[in-house]
Amino acid sequence: MNKNKSYSILVNNLRSFKRVLIASSGGSGASFLLKTAKSVIGAENVATATAQSRDKNELFRKLTFKARKKEMVLCDTANFSDFVDHPYGRKAEVKWGIASPLAMAGFTRKDVQTFKRAGKEY
């Protein structure tokens, strides 16, 4: 997919979410998504939860409750490459309805790195 089109899709998706809670393990996709979300919908509409857990089901259960309480959309930082590399490893995300804005916009790991280097997230 065209990188500029992917970025436009990401921006439109974030606008439609209005408020997001980004579940992150602290990787490069997380910083890109966080900065982009703050730029698009405002820092006051973006929260993060940085956590790692062996039990993703329990983690996402808790985060889903927190997001709903704050009227936010719970997002992860998965990109399209993650869906290709681990197509069956996303059961908890599917079960709890976690949005994956980077993957939805067609961003790969390489795309995220390219946009970060270009400073596109600002």
Tab-separated table of N, CA and C in Angstrom, residues 86-95:
chain	number	residue	atom	x	y	z
A	86	HIS	N	2.354	-13.730	12.806
A	86	HIS	CA	1.690	-14.447	13.907
A	86	HIS	C	0.171	-14.441	13.718
A	87	PRO	N	-0.335	-15.057	12.656
A	87	PRO	CA	-1.774	-14.956	12.374
A	87	PRO	C	-2.671	-15.578	13.442
A	88	TYR	N	-2.146	-16.524	14.220
A	88	TYR	CA	-2.982	-17.177	15.230
A	88	TYR	C	-2.649	-16.726	16.648
A	89	GLY	N	-1.712	-15.812	16.771
A	89	GLY	CA	-1.272	-15.385	18.093
A	89	GLY	C	-2.010	-14.191	18.640
A	90	ARG	N	-3.165	-13.901	18.099
A	90	ARG	CA	-3.881	-12.687	18.488
A	90	ARG	C	-5.273	-12.994	19.053
A	91	LYS	N	-5.411	-14.135	19.692
A	91	LYS	CA	-6.721	-14.550	20.200
A	91	LYS	C	-7.291	-13.580	21.232
A	92	ALA	N	-6.469	-13.141	22.173
A	92	ALA	CA	-6.963	-12.229	23.218
A	92	ALA	C	-7.391	-10.893	22.623
A	93	GLU	N	-6.629	-10.401	21.651
A	93	GLU	CA	-6.968	-9.133	21.017
A	93	GLU	C	-8.320	-9.219	20.317
A	94	VAL	N	-8.548	-10.340	19.641
A	94	VAL	CA	-9.825	-10.548	18.949
A	94	VAL	C	-10.950	-10.694	19.967
A	95	LYS	N	-10.727	-11.494	20.992
A	95	LYS	CA	-11.751	-11.728	22.015
A	95	LYS	C	-12.222	-10.426	22.656
